[in-house]
Amino acid sequence: TQGVLHKLSYLESNLPARDPNLIDFVGRQEQIDTLWKWFTERYTAVKLLSGPGGVGKTSIAWAFCDSVSHFPPEGLCKIVWLTAK
């Protein structure tokens, strides 16, 4: 099938377990959509998700990576989660 995104059972990753204190990820669809646009942009190699502590950067990044693991762009074979902590 031709197309940018394709459904796989689940892309290999080392994503940490979802925080059990977070029941549902609600809202932030605009930010997730922006991350998808950045992610599929071929000519900008470096992207940065930034903001003050406690605003949800890690939650957005995790939700985005989880989404990518379910609908990876063609050619992606693994997600590697790195943390600076």
PDB file of N, CA and C in Angstrom:
ATOM      1  N   THR A   1       0.832  -1.176   0.000  1.00  0.00           N
ATOM      2  CA  THR A   1       0.000   0.000   0.000  1.00  0.00           C
ATOM      3  C   THR A   1       0.879   1.243   0.000  1.00  0.00           C
ATOM      4  N   GLN A   2       0.605   2.166  -0.892  1.00  0.00           N
ATOM      5  CA  GLN A   2       1.331   3.428  -0.924  1.00  0.00           C
ATOM      6  C   GLN A   2       0.736   4.350   0.112  1.00  0.00           C
ATOM      7  N   GLY A   3       1.550   5.144   0.747  1.00  0.00           N
ATOM      8  CA  GLY A   3       1.068   6.089   1.736  1.00  0.00           C
ATOM      9  C   GLY A   3       2.158   6.408   2.730  1.00  0.00           C
ATOM     10  N   VAL A   4       2.007   7.544   3.397  1.00  0.00           N
ATOM     11  CA  VAL A   4       3.018   7.979   4.346  1.00  0.00           C
ATOM     12  C   VAL A   4       2.944   7.158   5.628  1.00  0.00           C
ATOM     13  N   LEU A   5       1.742   6.880   6.116  1.00  0.00           N
ATOM     14  CA  LEU A   5       1.578   6.154   7.367  1.00  0.00           C
ATOM     15  C   LEU A   5       0.972   4.788   7.082  1.00  0.00           C
ATOM     16  N   HIS A   6       1.419   3.792   7.819  1.00  0.00           N
ATOM     17  CA  HIS A   6       0.828   2.472   7.689  1.00  0.00           C
ATOM     18  C   HIS A   6       0.681   1.839   9.062  1.00  0.00           C
ATOM     19  N   LYS A   7      -0.325   1.004   9.206  1.00  0.00           N
ATOM     20  CA  LYS A   7      -0.627   0.378  10.494  1.00  0.00           C
ATOM     21  C   LYS A   7       0.229  -0.871  10.663  1.00  0.00           C
ATOM     22  N   LEU A   8       0.931  -0.959  11.783  1.00  0.00           N
ATOM     23  CA  LEU A   8       1.660  -2.159  12.161  1.00  0.00           C
ATOM     24  C   LEU A   8       1.076  -2.656  13.476  1.00  0.00           C
ATOM     25  N   SER A   9       1.435  -3.850  13.871  1.00  0.00           N
ATOM     26  CA  SER A   9       0.955  -4.331  15.156  1.00  0.00           C
ATOM     27  C   SER A   9       1.482  -3.440  16.273  1.00  0.00           C
ATOM     28  N   TYR A  10       2.769  -3.128  16.259  1.00  0.00           N
ATOM     29  CA  TYR A  10       3.358  -2.197  17.222  1.00  0.00           C
ATOM     30  C   TYR A  10       4.830  -2.088  16.878  1.00  0.00           C
ATOM     31  N   LEU A  11       5.314  -0.880  16.698  1.00  0.00           N
ATOM     32  CA  LEU A  11       6.706  -0.640  16.364  1.00  0.00           C
ATOM     33  C   LEU A  11       7.563  -0.849  17.603  1.00  0.00           C
ATOM     34  N   GLU A  12       8.704  -1.491  17.451  1.00  0.00           N
ATOM     35  CA  GLU A  12       9.614  -1.718  18.572  1.00  0.00           C
ATOM     36  C   GLU A  12      10.058  -0.387  19.171  1.00  0.00           C
ATOM     37  N   SER A  13      10.093  -0.326  20.503  1.00  0.00           N
ATOM     38  CA  SER A  13      10.524   0.897  21.182  1.00  0.00           C
ATOM     39  C   SER A  13      10.993   0.552  22.587  1.00  0.00           C
ATOM     40  N   ASN A  14      11.621   1.523  23.212  1.00  0.00           N
ATOM     41  CA  ASN A  14      11.988   1.385  24.622  1.00  0.00           C
ATOM     42  C   ASN A  14      11.251   2.447  25.446  1.00  0.00           C
ATOM     43  N   LEU A  15      10.036   2.794  25.025  1.00  0.00           N
ATOM     44  CA  LEU A  15       9.249   3.778  25.768  1.00  0.00           C
ATOM     45  C   LEU A  15       9.071   3.310  27.207  1.00  0.00           C
ATOM     46  N   PRO A  16       9.226   4.227  28.167  1.00  0.00           N
ATOM     47  CA  PRO A  16       8.974   3.840  29.558  1.00  0.00           C
ATOM     48  C   PRO A  16       7.491   3.532  29.746  1.00  0.00           C
ATOM     49  N   ALA A  17       7.192   2.820  30.812  1.00  0.00           N
ATOM     50  CA  ALA A  17       5.789   2.533  31.114  1.00  0.00           C
ATOM     51  C   ALA A  17       5.036   3.842  31.312  1.00  0.00           C
ATOM     52  N   ARG A  18       3.805   3.842  30.931  1.00  0.00           N
ATOM     53  CA  ARG A  18       2.968   5.029  31.114  1.00  0.00           C
ATOM     54  C   ARG A  18       2.817   5.311  32.608  1.00  0.00           C
ATOM     55  N   ASP A  19       2.872   6.565  32.977  1.00  0.00           N
ATOM     56  CA  ASP A  19       2.732   6.973  34.371  1.00  0.00           C
ATOM     57  C   ASP A  19       1.353   6.555  34.875  1.00  0.00           C
ATOM     58  N   PRO A  20       1.290   5.681  35.896  1.00  0.00           N
ATOM     59  CA  PRO A  20      -0.018   5.214  36.379  1.00  0.00           C
ATOM     60  C   PRO A  20      -0.866   6.315  37.019  1.00  0.00           C
ATOM     61  N   ASN A  21      -0.258   7.444  37.343  1.00  0.00           N
ATOM     62  CA  ASN A  21      -1.008   8.561  37.911  1.00  0.00           C
ATOM     63  C   ASN A  21      -1.771   9.342  36.844  1.00  0.00           C
ATOM     64  N   LEU A  22      -1.445   9.121  35.580  1.00  0.00           N
ATOM     65  CA  LEU A  22      -2.121   9.802  34.473  1.00  0.00           C
ATOM     66  C   LEU A  22      -3.144   8.846  33.873  1.00  0.00           C
ATOM     67  N   ILE A  23      -4.409   9.128  34.089  1.00  0.00           N
ATOM     68  CA  ILE A  23      -5.465   8.227  33.638  1.00  0.00           C
ATOM     69  C   ILE A  23      -5.650   8.335  32.132  1.00  0.00           C
ATOM     70  N   ASP A  24      -5.861   9.529  31.610  1.00  0.00           N
ATOM     71  CA  ASP A  24      -6.052   9.739  30.174  1.00  0.00           C
ATOM     72  C   ASP A  24      -5.289  10.975  29.743  1.00  0.00           C
ATOM     73  N   PHE A  25      -4.781  10.943  28.526  1.00  0.00           N
ATOM     74  CA  PHE A  25      -4.145  12.104  27.929  1.00  0.00           C
ATOM     75  C   PHE A  25      -5.236  12.844  27.168  1.00  0.00           C
ATOM     76  N   VAL A  26      -5.603  14.018  27.640  1.00  0.00           N
ATOM     77  CA  VAL A  26      -6.734  14.754  27.076  1.00  0.00           C
ATOM     78  C   VAL A  26      -6.238  16.078  26.514  1.00  0.00           C
ATOM     79  N   GLY A  27      -6.745  16.429  25.337  1.00  0.00           N
ATOM     80  CA  GLY A  27      -6.378  17.701  24.731  1.00  0.00           C
ATOM     81  C   GLY A  27      -5.012  17.640  24.077  1.00  0.00           C
ATOM     82  N   ARG A  28      -4.459  18.791  23.832  1.00  0.00           N
ATOM     83  CA  ARG A  28      -3.133  18.929  23.238  1.00  0.00           C
ATOM     84  C   ARG A  28      -3.044  18.377  21.817  1.00  0.00           C
ATOM     85  N   GLN A  29      -4.192  18.195  21.158  1.00  0.00           N
ATOM     86  CA  GLN A  29      -4.162  17.649  19.797  1.00  0.00           C
ATOM     87  C   GLN A  29      -3.403  18.572  18.853  1.00  0.00           C
ATOM     88  N   GLU A  30      -3.493  19.877  19.066  1.00  0.00           N
ATOM     89  CA  GLU A  30      -2.758  20.819  18.218  1.00  0.00           C
ATOM     90  C   GLU A  30      -1.252  20.572  18.324  1.00  0.00           C
ATOM     91  N   GLN A  31      -0.760  20.343  19.537  1.00  0.00           N
ATOM     92  CA  GLN A  31       0.659  20.072  19.719  1.00  0.00           C
ATOM     93  C   GLN A  31       1.056  18.723  19.104  1.00  0.00           C
ATOM     94  N   ILE A  32       0.215  17.719  19.258  1.00  0.00           N
ATOM     95  CA  ILE A  32       0.487  16.407  18.654  1.00  0.00           C
ATOM     96  C   ILE A  32       0.511  16.537  17.131  1.00  0.00           C
ATOM     97  N   ASP A  33      -0.428  17.282  16.554  1.00  0.00           N
ATOM     98  CA  ASP A  33      -0.449  17.500  15.104  1.00  0.00           C
ATOM     99  C   ASP A  33       0.819  18.213  14.644  1.00  0.00           C
ATOM    100  N   THR A  34       1.270  19.192  15.418  1.00  0.00           N
ATOM    101  CA  THR A  34       2.510  19.910  15.082  1.00  0.00           C
ATOM    102  C   THR A  34       3.698  18.952  15.117  1.00  0.00           C
ATOM    103  N   LEU A  35       3.740  18.080  16.121  1.00  0.00           N
ATOM    104  CA  LEU A  35       4.834  17.107  16.188  1.00  0.00           C
ATOM    105  C   LEU A  35       4.825  16.177  14.976  1.00  0.00           C
ATOM    106  N   TRP A  36       3.639  15.752  14.533  1.00  0.00           N
ATOM    107  CA  TRP A  36       3.564  14.915  13.319  1.00  0.00           C
ATOM    108  C   TRP A  36       4.102  15.673  12.106  1.00  0.00           C
ATOM    109  N   LYS A  37       3.760  16.961  11.989  1.00  0.00           N
ATOM    110  CA  LYS A  37       4.261  17.753  10.856  1.00  0.00           C
ATOM    111  C   LYS A  37       5.776  17.873  10.921  1.00  0.00           C
ATOM    112  N   TRP A  38       6.292  18.172  12.093  1.00  0.00           N
ATOM    113  CA  TRP A  38       7.754  18.266  12.254  1.00  0.00           C
ATOM    114  C   TRP A  38       8.419  16.934  11.932  1.00  0.00           C
ATOM    115  N   PHE A  39       7.834  15.860  12.459  1.00  0.00           N
ATOM    116  CA  PHE A  39       8.416  14.531  12.328  1.00  0.00           C
ATOM    117  C   PHE A  39       8.528  14.092  10.870  1.00  0.00           C
ATOM    118  N   THR A  40       7.559  14.456  10.077  1.00  0.00           N
ATOM    119  CA  THR A  40       7.563  14.043   8.675  1.00  0.00           C
ATOM    120  C   THR A  40       8.239  15.064   7.762  1.00  0.00           C
ATOM    121  N   GLU A  41       8.730  16.182   8.316  1.00  0.00           N
ATOM    122  CA  GLU A  41       9.467  17.187   7.535  1.00  0.00           C
ATOM    123  C   GLU A  41      10.881  16.664   7.272  1.00  0.00           C
ATOM    124  N   ARG A  42      11.195  16.436   6.025  1.00  0.00           N
ATOM    125  CA  ARG A  42      12.467  15.816   5.654  1.00  0.00           C
ATOM    126  C   ARG A  42      13.658  16.759   5.746  1.00  0.00           C
ATOM    127  N   TYR A  43      13.463  18.050   5.665  1.00  0.00           N
ATOM    128  CA  TYR A  43      14.594  18.965   5.514  1.00  0.00           C
ATOM    129  C   TYR A  43      15.004  19.677   6.798  1.00  0.00           C
ATOM    130  N   THR A  44      14.391  19.334   7.912  1.00  0.00           N
ATOM    131  CA  THR A  44      14.780  19.904   9.194  1.00  0.00           C
ATOM    132  C   THR A  44      15.116  18.743  10.120  1.00  0.00           C
ATOM    133  N   ALA A  45      16.395  18.501  10.318  1.00  0.00           N
ATOM    134  CA  ALA A  45      16.835  17.311  11.054  1.00  0.00           C
ATOM    135  C   ALA A  45      16.646  17.420  12.568  1.00  0.00           C
ATOM    136  N   VAL A  46      16.688  18.622  13.117  1.00  0.00           N
ATOM    137  CA  VAL A  46      16.632  18.788  14.567  1.00  0.00           C
ATOM    138  C   VAL A  46      15.354  19.520  14.956  1.00  0.00           C
ATOM    139  N   LYS A  47      14.662  18.948  15.919  1.00  0.00           N
ATOM    140  CA  LYS A  47      13.459  19.576  16.463  1.00  0.00           C
ATOM    141  C   LYS A  47      13.625  19.675  17.964  1.00  0.00           C
ATOM    142  N   LEU A  48      12.944  20.633  18.595  1.00  0.00           N
ATOM    143  CA  LEU A  48      13.068  20.831  20.031  1.00  0.00           C
ATOM    144  C   LEU A  48      11.696  21.075  20.636  1.00  0.00           C
ATOM    145  N   LEU A  49      11.362  20.287  21.634  1.00  0.00           N
ATOM    146  CA  LEU A  49      10.140  20.471  22.405  1.00  0.00           C
ATOM    147  C   LEU A  49      10.576  21.098  23.720  1.00  0.00           C
ATOM    148  N   SER A  50      10.194  22.352  23.939  1.00  0.00           N
ATOM    149  CA  SER A  50      10.686  23.052  25.128  1.00  0.00           C
ATOM    150  C   SER A  50       9.573  23.796  25.846  1.00  0.00           C
ATOM    151  N   GLY A  51       9.834  24.126  27.091  1.00  0.00           N
ATOM    152  CA  GLY A  51       8.890  24.881  27.900  1.00  0.00           C
ATOM    153  C   GLY A  51       9.288  24.767  29.354  1.00  0.00           C
ATOM    154  N   PRO A  52       8.665  25.581  30.207  1.00  0.00           N
ATOM    155  CA  PRO A  52       8.978  25.518  31.635  1.00  0.00           C
ATOM    156  C   PRO A  52       8.601  24.158  32.224  1.00  0.00           C
ATOM    157  N   GLY A  53       9.209  23.826  33.351  1.00  0.00           N
ATOM    158  CA  GLY A  53       8.907  22.570  34.025  1.00  0.00           C
ATOM    159  C   GLY A  53       7.443  22.460  34.406  1.00  0.00           C
ATOM    160  N   GLY A  54       6.899  21.272  34.269  1.00  0.00           N
ATOM    161  CA  GLY A  54       5.538  21.011  34.732  1.00  0.00           C
ATOM    162  C   GLY A  54       4.427  21.336  33.763  1.00  0.00           C
ATOM    163  N   VAL A  55       4.765  21.703  32.504  1.00  0.00           N
ATOM    164  CA  VAL A  55       3.698  22.057  31.560  1.00  0.00           C
ATOM    165  C   VAL A  55       3.252  20.879  30.688  1.00  0.00           C
ATOM    166  N   GLY A  56       3.934  19.735  30.802  1.00  0.00           N
ATOM    167  CA  GLY A  56       3.481  18.546  30.079  1.00  0.00           C
ATOM    168  C   GLY A  56       4.332  18.131  28.894  1.00  0.00           C
ATOM    169  N   LYS A  57       5.566  18.584  28.814  1.00  0.00           N
ATOM    170  CA  LYS A  57       6.427  18.217  27.677  1.00  0.00           C
ATOM    171  C   LYS A  57       6.625  16.710  27.575  1.00  0.00           C
ATOM    172  N   THR A  58       6.928  16.093  28.697  1.00  0.00           N
ATOM    173  CA  THR A  58       7.160  14.647  28.689  1.00  0.00           C
ATOM    174  C   THR A  58       5.888  13.898  28.332  1.00  0.00           C
ATOM    175  N   SER A  59       4.754  14.334  28.851  1.00  0.00           N
ATOM    176  CA  SER A  59       3.477  13.683  28.533  1.00  0.00           C
ATOM    177  C   SER A  59       3.151  13.799  27.051  1.00  0.00           C
ATOM    178  N   ILE A  60       3.382  14.974  26.478  1.00  0.00           N
ATOM    179  CA  ILE A  60       3.143  15.163  25.041  1.00  0.00           C
ATOM    180  C   ILE A  60       4.090  14.288  24.229  1.00  0.00           C
ATOM    181  N   ALA A  61       5.372  14.293  24.603  1.00  0.00           N
ATOM    182  CA  ALA A  61       6.359  13.486  23.873  1.00  0.00           C
ATOM    183  C   ALA A  61       6.007  12.002  23.960  1.00  0.00           C
ATOM    184  N   TRP A  62       5.617  11.541  25.144  1.00  0.00           N
ATOM    185  CA  TRP A  62       5.268  10.130  25.314  1.00  0.00           C
ATOM    186  C   TRP A  62       4.043   9.779  24.471  1.00  0.00           C
ATOM    187  N   ALA A  63       3.007  10.610  24.531  1.00  0.00           N
ATOM    188  CA  ALA A  63       1.788  10.358  23.755  1.00  0.00           C
ATOM    189  C   ALA A  63       2.095  10.347  22.261  1.00  0.00           C
ATOM    190  N   PHE A  64       2.958  11.262  21.818  1.00  0.00           N
ATOM    191  CA  PHE A  64       3.333  11.304  20.409  1.00  0.00           C
ATOM    192  C   PHE A  64       4.091  10.032  20.017  1.00  0.00           C
ATOM    193  N   CYS A  65       5.065   9.634  20.826  1.00  0.00           N
ATOM    194  CA  CYS A  65       5.834   8.422  20.516  1.00  0.00           C
ATOM    195  C   CYS A  65       4.945   7.187  20.509  1.00  0.00           C
ATOM    196  N   ASP A  66       3.993   7.136  21.423  1.00  0.00           N
ATOM    197  CA  ASP A  66       3.056   6.018  21.439  1.00  0.00           C
ATOM    198  C   ASP A  66       2.232   6.007  20.151  1.00  0.00           C
ATOM    199  N   SER A  67       1.811   7.174  19.705  1.00  0.00           N
ATOM    200  CA  SER A  67       1.065   7.285  18.446  1.00  0.00           C
ATOM    201  C   SER A  67       1.917   6.837  17.263  1.00  0.00           C
ATOM    202  N   VAL A  68       3.175   7.271  17.254  1.00  0.00           N
ATOM    203  CA  VAL A  68       4.092   6.874  16.172  1.00  0.00           C
ATOM    204  C   VAL A  68       4.288   5.359  16.185  1.00  0.00           C
ATOM    205  N   SER A  69       4.351   4.770  17.375  1.00  0.00           N
ATOM    206  CA  SER A  69       4.559   3.326  17.449  1.00  0.00           C
ATOM    207  C   SER A  69       3.386   2.553  16.848  1.00  0.00           C
ATOM    208  N   HIS A  70       2.198   3.149  16.863  1.00  0.00           N
ATOM    209  CA  HIS A  70       1.030   2.497  16.270  1.00  0.00           C
ATOM    210  C   HIS A  70       0.860   2.827  14.788  1.00  0.00           C
ATOM    211  N   PHE A  71       1.304   3.996  14.361  1.00  0.00           N
ATOM    212  CA  PHE A  71       1.163   4.434  12.967  1.00  0.00           C
ATOM    213  C   PHE A  71       2.480   5.025  12.469  1.00  0.00           C
ATOM    214  N   PRO A  72       3.522   4.198  12.338  1.00  0.00           N
ATOM    215  CA  PRO A  72       4.837   4.731  11.974  1.00  0.00           C
ATOM    216  C   PRO A  72       4.914   5.158  10.510  1.00  0.00           C
ATOM    217  N   PRO A  73       5.644   6.248  10.253  1.00  0.00           N
ATOM    218  CA  PRO A  73       5.909   6.611   8.855  1.00  0.00           C
ATOM    219  C   PRO A  73       6.705   5.493   8.185  1.00  0.00           C
ATOM    220  N   GLU A  74       6.545   5.376   6.914  1.00  0.00           N
ATOM    221  CA  GLU A  74       7.240   4.358   6.146  1.00  0.00           C
ATOM    222  C   GLU A  74       8.746   4.473   6.367  1.00  0.00           C
ATOM    223  N   GLY A  75       9.392   3.352   6.597  1.00  0.00           N
ATOM    224  CA  GLY A  75      10.835   3.318   6.757  1.00  0.00           C
ATOM    225  C   GLY A  75      11.313   3.387   8.201  1.00  0.00           C
ATOM    226  N   LEU A  76      10.429   3.730   9.133  1.00  0.00           N
ATOM    227  CA  LEU A  76      10.820   3.802  10.538  1.00  0.00           C
ATOM    228  C   LEU A  76      10.796   2.395  11.120  1.00  0.00           C
ATOM    229  N   CYS A  77      11.879   2.011  11.815  1.00  0.00           N
ATOM    230  CA  CYS A  77      11.939   0.644  12.319  1.00  0.00           C
ATOM    231  C   CYS A  77      11.973   0.554  13.839  1.00  0.00           C
ATOM    232  N   LYS A  78      12.237   1.660  14.549  1.00  0.00           N
ATOM    233  CA  LYS A  78      12.323   1.589  16.008  1.00  0.00           C
ATOM    234  C   LYS A  78      12.233   2.987  16.596  1.00  0.00           C
ATOM    235  N   ILE A  79      11.666   3.073  17.799  1.00  0.00           N
ATOM    236  CA  ILE A  79      11.636   4.325  18.549  1.00  0.00           C
ATOM    237  C   ILE A  79      12.600   4.172  19.722  1.00  0.00           C
ATOM    238  N   VAL A  80      13.493   5.141  19.877  1.00  0.00           N
ATOM    239  CA  VAL A  80      14.435   5.120  20.993  1.00  0.00           C
ATOM    240  C   VAL A  80      14.132   6.313  21.887  1.00  0.00           C
ATOM    241  N   TRP A  81      13.776   6.033  23.129  1.00  0.00           N
ATOM    242  CA  TRP A  81      13.441   7.069  24.116  1.00  0.00           C
ATOM    243  C   TRP A  81      14.678   7.364  24.942  1.00  0.00           C
ATOM    244  N   LEU A  82      15.124   8.616  24.927  1.00  0.00           N
ATOM    245  CA  LEU A  82      16.264   9.034  25.732  1.00  0.00           C
ATOM    246  C   LEU A  82      15.786  10.092  26.722  1.00  0.00           C
ATOM    247  N   THR A  83      16.345  10.076  27.911  1.00  0.00           N
ATOM    248  CA  THR A  83      15.983  11.063  28.914  1.00  0.00           C
ATOM    249  C   THR A  83      17.250  11.738  29.437  1.00  0.00           C
ATOM    250  N   ALA A  84      17.107  12.982  29.844  1.00  0.00           N
ATOM    251  CA  ALA A  84      18.249  13.726  30.392  1.00  0.00           C
ATOM    252  C   ALA A  84      18.268  13.650  31.904  1.00  0.00           C
ATOM    253  N   LYS A  85      17.354  12.941  32.497  1.00  0.00           N
ATOM    254  CA  LYS A  85      17.292  12.849  33.970  1.00  0.00           C
ATOM    255  C   LYS A  85      18.386  11.947  34.487  1.00  0.00           C
TER     256      LYS A  85
END
